[in-house]
mmCIF file of C-alpha atoms in Angstrom:
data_model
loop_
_atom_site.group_PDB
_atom_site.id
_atom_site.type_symbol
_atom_site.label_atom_id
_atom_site.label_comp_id
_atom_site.label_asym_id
_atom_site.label_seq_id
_atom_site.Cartn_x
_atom_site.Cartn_y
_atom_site.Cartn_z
ATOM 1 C CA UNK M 2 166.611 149.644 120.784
ATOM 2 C CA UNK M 3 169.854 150.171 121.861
ATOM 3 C CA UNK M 4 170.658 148.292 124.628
ATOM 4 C CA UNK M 5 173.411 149.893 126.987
ATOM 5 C CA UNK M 6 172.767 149.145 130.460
ATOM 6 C CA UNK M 7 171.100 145.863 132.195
ATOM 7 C CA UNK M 8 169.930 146.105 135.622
ATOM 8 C CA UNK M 9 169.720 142.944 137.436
ATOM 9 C CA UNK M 10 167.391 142.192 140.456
ATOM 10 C CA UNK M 11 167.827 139.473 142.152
ATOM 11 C CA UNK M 12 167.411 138.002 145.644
ATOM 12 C CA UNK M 13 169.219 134.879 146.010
ATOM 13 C CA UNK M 14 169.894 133.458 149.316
ATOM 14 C CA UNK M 15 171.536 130.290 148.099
ATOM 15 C CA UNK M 16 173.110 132.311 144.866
ATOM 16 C CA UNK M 17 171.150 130.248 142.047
ATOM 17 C CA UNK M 18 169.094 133.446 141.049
ATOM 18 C CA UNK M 19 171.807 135.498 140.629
ATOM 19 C CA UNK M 20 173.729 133.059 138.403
ATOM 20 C CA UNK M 21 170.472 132.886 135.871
ATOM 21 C CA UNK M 22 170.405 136.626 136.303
ATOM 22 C CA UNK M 23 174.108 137.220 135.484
ATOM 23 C CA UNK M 24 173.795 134.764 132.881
ATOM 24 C CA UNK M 25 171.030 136.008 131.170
ATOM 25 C CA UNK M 26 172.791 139.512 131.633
ATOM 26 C CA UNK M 27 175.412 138.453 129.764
ATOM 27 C CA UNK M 28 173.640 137.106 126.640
ATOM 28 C CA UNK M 29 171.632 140.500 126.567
ATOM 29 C CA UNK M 30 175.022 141.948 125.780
ATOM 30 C CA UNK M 31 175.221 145.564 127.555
ATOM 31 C CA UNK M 32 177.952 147.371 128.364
ATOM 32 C CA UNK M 33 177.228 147.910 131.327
ATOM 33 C CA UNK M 34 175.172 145.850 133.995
ATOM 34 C CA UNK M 35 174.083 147.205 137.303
ATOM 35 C CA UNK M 36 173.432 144.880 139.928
ATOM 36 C CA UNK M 37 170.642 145.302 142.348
ATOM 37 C CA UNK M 38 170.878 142.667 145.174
ATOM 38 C CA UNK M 39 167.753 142.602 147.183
ATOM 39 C CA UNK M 40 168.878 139.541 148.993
ATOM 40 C CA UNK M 41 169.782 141.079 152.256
ATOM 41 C CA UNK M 42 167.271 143.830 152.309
ATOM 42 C CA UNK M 43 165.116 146.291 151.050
ATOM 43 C CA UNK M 44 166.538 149.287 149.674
ATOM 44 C CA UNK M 45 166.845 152.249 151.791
ATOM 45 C CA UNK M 46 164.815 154.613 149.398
ATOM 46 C CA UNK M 47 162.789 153.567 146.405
ATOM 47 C CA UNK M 48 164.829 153.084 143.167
ATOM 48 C CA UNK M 49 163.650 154.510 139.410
ATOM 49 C CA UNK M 50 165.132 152.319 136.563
ATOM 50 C CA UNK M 51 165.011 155.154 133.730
ATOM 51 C CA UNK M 52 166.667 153.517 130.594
ATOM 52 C CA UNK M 53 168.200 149.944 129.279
ATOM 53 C CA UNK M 54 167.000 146.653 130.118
ATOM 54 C CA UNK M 55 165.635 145.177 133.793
ATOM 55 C CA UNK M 56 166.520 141.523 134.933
ATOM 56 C CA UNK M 57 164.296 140.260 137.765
ATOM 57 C CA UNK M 58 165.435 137.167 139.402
ATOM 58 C CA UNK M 59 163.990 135.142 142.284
ATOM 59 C CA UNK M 60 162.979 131.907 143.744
ATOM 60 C CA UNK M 61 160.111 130.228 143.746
ATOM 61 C CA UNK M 62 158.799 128.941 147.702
ATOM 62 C CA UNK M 63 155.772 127.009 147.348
ATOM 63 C CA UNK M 64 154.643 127.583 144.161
ATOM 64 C CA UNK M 65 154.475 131.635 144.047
ATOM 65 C CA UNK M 66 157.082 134.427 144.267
ATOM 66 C CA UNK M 67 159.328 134.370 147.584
ATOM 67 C CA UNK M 68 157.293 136.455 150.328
ATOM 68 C CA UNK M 69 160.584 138.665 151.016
ATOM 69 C CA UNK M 70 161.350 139.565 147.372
ATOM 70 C CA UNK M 71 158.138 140.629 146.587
ATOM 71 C CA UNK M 72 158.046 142.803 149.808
ATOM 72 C CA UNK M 73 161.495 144.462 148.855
ATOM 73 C CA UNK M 74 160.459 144.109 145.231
ATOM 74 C CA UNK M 75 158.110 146.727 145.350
ATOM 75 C CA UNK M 76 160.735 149.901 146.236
ATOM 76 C CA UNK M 77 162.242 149.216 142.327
ATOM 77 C CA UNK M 78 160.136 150.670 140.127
ATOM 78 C CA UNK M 79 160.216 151.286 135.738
ATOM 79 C CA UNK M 80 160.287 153.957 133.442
ATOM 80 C CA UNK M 81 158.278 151.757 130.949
ATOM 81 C CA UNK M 82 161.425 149.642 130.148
ATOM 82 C CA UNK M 83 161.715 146.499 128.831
ATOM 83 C CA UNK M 84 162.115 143.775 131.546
ATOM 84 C CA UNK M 85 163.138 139.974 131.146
ATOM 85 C CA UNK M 86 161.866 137.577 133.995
ATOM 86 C CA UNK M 87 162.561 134.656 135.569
ATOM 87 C CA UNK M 88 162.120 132.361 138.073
ATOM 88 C CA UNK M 89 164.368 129.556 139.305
ATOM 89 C CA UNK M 90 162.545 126.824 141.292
ATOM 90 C CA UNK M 91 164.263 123.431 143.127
ATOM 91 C CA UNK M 92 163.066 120.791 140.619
ATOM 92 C CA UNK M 93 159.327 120.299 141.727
ATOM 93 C CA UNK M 94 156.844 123.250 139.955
ATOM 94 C CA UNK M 95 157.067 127.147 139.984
ATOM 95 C CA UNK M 96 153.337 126.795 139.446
ATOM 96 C CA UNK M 97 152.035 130.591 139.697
ATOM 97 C CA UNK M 98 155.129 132.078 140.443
ATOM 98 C CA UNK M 99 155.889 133.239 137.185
ATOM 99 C CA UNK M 100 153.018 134.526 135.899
ATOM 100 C CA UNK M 101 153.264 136.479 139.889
ATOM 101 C CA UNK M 102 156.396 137.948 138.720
ATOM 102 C CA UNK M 103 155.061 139.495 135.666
ATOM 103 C CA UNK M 104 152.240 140.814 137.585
ATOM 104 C CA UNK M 105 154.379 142.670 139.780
ATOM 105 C CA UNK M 106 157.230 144.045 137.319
ATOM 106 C CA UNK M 107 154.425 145.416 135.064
ATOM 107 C CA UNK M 108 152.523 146.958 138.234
ATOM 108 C CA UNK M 109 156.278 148.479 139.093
ATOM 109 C CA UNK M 110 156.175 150.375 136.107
ATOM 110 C CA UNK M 111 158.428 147.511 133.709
ATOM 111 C CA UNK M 112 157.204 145.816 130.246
ATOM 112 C CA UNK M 113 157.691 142.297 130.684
ATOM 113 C CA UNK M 114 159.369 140.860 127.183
ATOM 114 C CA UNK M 115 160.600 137.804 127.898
ATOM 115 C CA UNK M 116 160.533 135.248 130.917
ATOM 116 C CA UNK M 117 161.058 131.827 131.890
ATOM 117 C CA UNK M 118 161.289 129.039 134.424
ATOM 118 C CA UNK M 119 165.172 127.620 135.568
ATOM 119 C CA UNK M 120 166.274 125.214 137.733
ATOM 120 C CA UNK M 121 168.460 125.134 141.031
ATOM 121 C CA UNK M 122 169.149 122.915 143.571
ATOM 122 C CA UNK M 123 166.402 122.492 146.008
ATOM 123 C CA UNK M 124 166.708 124.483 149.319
ATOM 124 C CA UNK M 125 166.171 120.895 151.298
ATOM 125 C CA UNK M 126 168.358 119.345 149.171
ATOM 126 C CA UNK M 127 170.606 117.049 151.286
ATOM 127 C CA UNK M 128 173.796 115.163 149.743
ATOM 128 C CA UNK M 129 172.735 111.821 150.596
ATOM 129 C CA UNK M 130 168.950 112.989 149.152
ATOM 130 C CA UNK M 131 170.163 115.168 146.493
ATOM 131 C CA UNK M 132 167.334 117.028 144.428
ATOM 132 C CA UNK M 133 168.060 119.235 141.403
ATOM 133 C CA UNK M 134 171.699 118.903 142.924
ATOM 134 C CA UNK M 135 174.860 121.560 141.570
ATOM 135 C CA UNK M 136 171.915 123.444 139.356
ATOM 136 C CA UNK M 137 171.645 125.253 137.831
ATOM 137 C CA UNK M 138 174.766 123.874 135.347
ATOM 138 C CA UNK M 139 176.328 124.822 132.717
ATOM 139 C CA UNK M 140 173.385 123.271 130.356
ATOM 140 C CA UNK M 141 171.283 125.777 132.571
ATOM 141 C CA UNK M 142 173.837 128.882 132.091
ATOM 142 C CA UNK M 143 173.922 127.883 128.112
ATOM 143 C CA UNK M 144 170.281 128.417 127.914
ATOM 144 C CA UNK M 145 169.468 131.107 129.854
ATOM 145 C CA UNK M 146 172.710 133.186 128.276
ATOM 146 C CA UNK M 147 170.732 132.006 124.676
ATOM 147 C CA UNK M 148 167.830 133.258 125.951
ATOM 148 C CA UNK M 149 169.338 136.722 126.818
ATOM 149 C CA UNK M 150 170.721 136.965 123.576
ATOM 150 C CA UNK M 151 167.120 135.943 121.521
ATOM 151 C CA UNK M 152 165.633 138.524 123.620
ATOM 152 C CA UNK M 153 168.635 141.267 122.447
ATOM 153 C CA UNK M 154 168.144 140.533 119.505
ATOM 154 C CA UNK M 155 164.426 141.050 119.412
ATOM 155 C CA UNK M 156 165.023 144.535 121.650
ATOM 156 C CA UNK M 157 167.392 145.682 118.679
ATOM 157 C CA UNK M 158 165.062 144.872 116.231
ATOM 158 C CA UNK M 159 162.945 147.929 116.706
ATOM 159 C CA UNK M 160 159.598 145.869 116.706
ATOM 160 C CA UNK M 161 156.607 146.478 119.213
ATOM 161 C CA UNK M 162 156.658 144.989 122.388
ATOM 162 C CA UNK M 163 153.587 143.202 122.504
ATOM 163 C CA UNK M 164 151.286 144.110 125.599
ATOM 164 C CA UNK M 165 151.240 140.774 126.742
ATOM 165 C CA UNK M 166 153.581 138.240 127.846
ATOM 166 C CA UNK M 167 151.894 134.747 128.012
ATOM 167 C CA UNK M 168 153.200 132.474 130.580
ATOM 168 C CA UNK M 169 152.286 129.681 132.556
ATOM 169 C CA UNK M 170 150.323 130.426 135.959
ATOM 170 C CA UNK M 171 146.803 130.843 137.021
ATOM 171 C CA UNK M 172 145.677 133.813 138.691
ATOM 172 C CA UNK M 173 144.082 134.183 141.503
ATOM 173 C CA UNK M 174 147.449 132.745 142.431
ATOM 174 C CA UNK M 175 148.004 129.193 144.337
ATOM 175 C CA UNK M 176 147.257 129.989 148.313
ATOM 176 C CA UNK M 177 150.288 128.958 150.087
ATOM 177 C CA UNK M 178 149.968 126.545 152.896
ATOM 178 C CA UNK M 179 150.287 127.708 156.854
ATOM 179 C CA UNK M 180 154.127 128.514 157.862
ATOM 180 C CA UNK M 181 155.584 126.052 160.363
ATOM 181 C CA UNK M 182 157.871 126.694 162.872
ATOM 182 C CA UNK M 183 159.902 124.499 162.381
ATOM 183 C CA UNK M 184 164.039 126.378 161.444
ATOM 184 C CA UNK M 185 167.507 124.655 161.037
ATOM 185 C CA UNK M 186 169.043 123.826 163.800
ATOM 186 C CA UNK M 187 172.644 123.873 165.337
ATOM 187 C CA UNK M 188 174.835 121.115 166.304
ATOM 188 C CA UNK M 189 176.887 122.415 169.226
ATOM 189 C CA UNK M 190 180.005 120.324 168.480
ATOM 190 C CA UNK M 191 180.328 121.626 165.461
ATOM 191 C CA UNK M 192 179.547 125.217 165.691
ATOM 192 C CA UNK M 193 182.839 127.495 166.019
ATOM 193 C CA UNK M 194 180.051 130.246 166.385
ATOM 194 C CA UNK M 195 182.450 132.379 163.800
ATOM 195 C CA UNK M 196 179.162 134.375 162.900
ATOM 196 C CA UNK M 197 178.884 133.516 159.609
ATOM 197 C CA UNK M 198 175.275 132.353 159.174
ATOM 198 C CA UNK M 199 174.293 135.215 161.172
ATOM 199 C CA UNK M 200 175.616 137.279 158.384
ATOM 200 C CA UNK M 201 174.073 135.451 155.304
ATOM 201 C CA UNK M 202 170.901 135.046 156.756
ATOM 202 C CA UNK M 203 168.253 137.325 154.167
ATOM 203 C CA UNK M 204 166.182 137.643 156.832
ATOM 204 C CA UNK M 205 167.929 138.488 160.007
ATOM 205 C CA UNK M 206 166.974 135.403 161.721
ATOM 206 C CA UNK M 207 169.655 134.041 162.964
ATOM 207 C CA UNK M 208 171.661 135.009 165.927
ATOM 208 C CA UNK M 209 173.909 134.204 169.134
ATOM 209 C CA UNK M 210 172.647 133.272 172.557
ATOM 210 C CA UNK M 211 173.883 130.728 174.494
ATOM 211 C CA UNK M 212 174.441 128.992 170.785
ATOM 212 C CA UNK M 213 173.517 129.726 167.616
ATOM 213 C CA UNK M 214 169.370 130.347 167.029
ATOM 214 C CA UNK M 215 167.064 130.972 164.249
ATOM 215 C CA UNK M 216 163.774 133.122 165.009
ATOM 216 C CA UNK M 217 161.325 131.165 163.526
ATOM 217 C CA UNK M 218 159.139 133.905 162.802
ATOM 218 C CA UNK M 219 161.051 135.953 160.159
ATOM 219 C CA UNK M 220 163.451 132.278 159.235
ATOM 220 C CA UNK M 221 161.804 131.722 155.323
ATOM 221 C CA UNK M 222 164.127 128.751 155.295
ATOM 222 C CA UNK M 223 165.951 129.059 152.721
ATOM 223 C CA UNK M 224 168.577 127.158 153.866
ATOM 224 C CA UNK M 225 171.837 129.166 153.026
ATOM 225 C CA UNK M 226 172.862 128.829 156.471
ATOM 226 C CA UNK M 227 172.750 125.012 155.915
ATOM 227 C CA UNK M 228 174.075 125.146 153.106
ATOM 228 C CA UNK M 229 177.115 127.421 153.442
ATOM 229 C CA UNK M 230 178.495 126.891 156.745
ATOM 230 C CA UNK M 231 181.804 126.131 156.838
ATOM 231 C CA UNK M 232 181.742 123.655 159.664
ATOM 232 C CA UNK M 233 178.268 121.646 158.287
ATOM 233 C CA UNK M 234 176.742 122.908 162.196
ATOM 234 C CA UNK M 235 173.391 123.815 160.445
ATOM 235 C CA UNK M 236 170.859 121.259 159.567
ATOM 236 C CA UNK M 237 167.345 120.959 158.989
ATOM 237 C CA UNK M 238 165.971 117.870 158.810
ATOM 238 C CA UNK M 239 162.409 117.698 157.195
ATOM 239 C CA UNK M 240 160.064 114.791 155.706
ATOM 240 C CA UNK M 241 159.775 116.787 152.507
ATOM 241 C CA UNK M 242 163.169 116.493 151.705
ATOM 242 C CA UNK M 243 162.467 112.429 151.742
ATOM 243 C CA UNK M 244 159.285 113.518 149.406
ATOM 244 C CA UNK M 245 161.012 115.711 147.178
ATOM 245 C CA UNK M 246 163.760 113.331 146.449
ATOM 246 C CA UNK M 247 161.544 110.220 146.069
ATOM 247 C CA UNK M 248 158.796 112.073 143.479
ATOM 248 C CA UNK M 249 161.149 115.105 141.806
ATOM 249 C CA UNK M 250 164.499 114.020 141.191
ATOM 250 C CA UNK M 251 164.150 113.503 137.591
ATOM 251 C CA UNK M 252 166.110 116.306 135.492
ATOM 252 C CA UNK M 253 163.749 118.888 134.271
ATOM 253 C CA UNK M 254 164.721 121.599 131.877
ATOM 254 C CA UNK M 255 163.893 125.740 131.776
ATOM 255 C CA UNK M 256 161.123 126.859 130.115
ATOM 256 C CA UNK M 257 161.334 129.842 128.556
ATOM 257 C CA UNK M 258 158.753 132.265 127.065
ATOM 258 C CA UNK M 259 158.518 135.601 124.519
ATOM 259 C CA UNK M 260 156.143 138.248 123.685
ATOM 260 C CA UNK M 261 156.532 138.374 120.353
ATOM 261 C CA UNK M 262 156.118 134.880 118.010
#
C-alpha cells in the first residue's frame, strides 16, 4: 500500500493527543497529513476519509473514550481504510477505552491496524502533586513515531489486514461513575478576564458574568483552562488529585498493539 496521505483525528484539550497523533503521523511517513481537530467541535457536515491512512487520537476520562470525542467522533466516517489508534491516558489505566476506540473507528467505516496506550500528564495534575508530569516526552514521541513507522512498514508490505485487532479492554465497557458538579474555579485577583479560557474551553463552558464561570453541566473538566491560563486564575482543587499522586505516580510506559504477528 502506498501510503500518501495521513489523516489525523484528534481531540486534545490539553494538546497531549495531538502530539502522539502528530508523532505517530510522522513515523507513518506520508506526504501529506491532514489534520482533523475535533477538539473544539463537531464538524459542520459529516466527513468521508476516501484513501491513505486515519490517525484517531483521544483521551481517556475514567477509563473509556472521552464522552465529547465520541459524540463528534461519529460525523468522520471510512472508506474501508486502514486506521491506527490510540489512546493517551494521565498515568492511572485506560481500562476499556481502547478497545472503545476500535469499536467505534471500525463501526465508522475504518480497519483498525494498529493501536496503543500513551501517556500524558494527568488533567488534575498539580505542580506541587505532579502526576505523569511534562508527558508525554520525548521517550513517549520516540515510541509512538517507531510505532508509526512498524505500522508503514507493515501497510507497504502488501499483506492482509487481519480482521481483528486484539487489544486490551472488556466489553460491555466499564460504566462510568455519576458526573459531579463540581468545575474549576476563578480567583478574582488574578483574573485579567482577557477571555482566554473562554476560548479554549472544548466545551463551551466557560464564560463572563460578573467574573469568570464554568457551566457545570457541559464543563468535562479537562482542565485546559487550569492549565493554560496565563495568569494561574483557574484552579480546581479535588481529593483525587491527592489520590492520584499518592497511588499512580510511578512512570508507566505505552503499550502498543498490531494486527498482524
Amino acid at each position: 500500500m502506498n501510503i500518501s496521505v495521513v489523516h489525523t483525528v484528534f481531540f486534545s484539550p490539553t494538546h497531549t493527543s495531538l502530539q502522539i497523533a502528530d508523532a505517530i503521523a510522522d513515523g507513518l511517513g506520508a506526504s501529506e497529513c491532514r489534520e482533523l481537530d475535533i477538539t473544539y467541535e463537531k464538524p459542520a457536515t459529516d466527513i468521508l476519509i476516501e484513501r491513505g491512512v486515519a490517525v484517531f487520537a483521544v483521551p481517556v476520562y475514567g477509563g473509556r473514550v472521552a464522552e465529547t470525542a465520541v459524540e463528534r467522533m461519529q460525523a468522520i466516517r471510512g472508506n474501508n481504510i486502514p486506521a491506527v489508534i490510540a489512546v493517551v491516558y494521565g498515568n492511572r489505566d485506560y481500562e476499556d477505552a481502547l478497545i472503545e476506540l476500535r469499536n467505534i473507528v471500525r463501526g465508522q467505516g475504518f480497519v483498525p491496524v494498529s493501536g496503543g496506550a500513551f501517556i500524558g500528564e494527568h488533567s488534575y495534575s498539580r505542580p506541587d502533586r505532579p502526576v505523569a508530569a511534562g508527558r508525554p516526552d520525548k521517550n513517549d514521541i520516540d515510541v509512538a513515531f517507531s510505532f508509526g513507522v512498524k505500522t508503514a512498514d507493515f501497510l507497504k508490505s502488501g499483506s492482509d489486514i487481519p480482521a481483528e485487532l486484539p487489544v486490551k479492554g472488556n466489553f460491555p465497557y466499564k460504566v462510568k461513575g455519576p458526573k459531579t458538579p463540581q468545575t474549576p474555579i476563578t480567583v478574582p485577583e488574578l483574573c485579567t478576564q482577557c477571555g482566554y479560557c473562554i476560548e479554549i474551553c472544548p466545551t463551551q463552558a466557560i464564560s463572563l458574568q460578573d467574573e469568570i464561570v464554568s457551566d457545570p453541566e457541559p464543563c468535562i473538566k479537562c482542565c485546559a483552562c487550569v492549565k493554560e491560563c496565563p495568569n494561574q486564575a483557574r484552579i480546581f482543587d479535588t481529593p483525587f488529585t491527592d489520590y492520584l499522586f499518592k497511588n499512580f505516580s510511578s512512570r508507566r510506559e505505552p503499550e502498543l498493539f498490531y494486527s498482524w504477528k
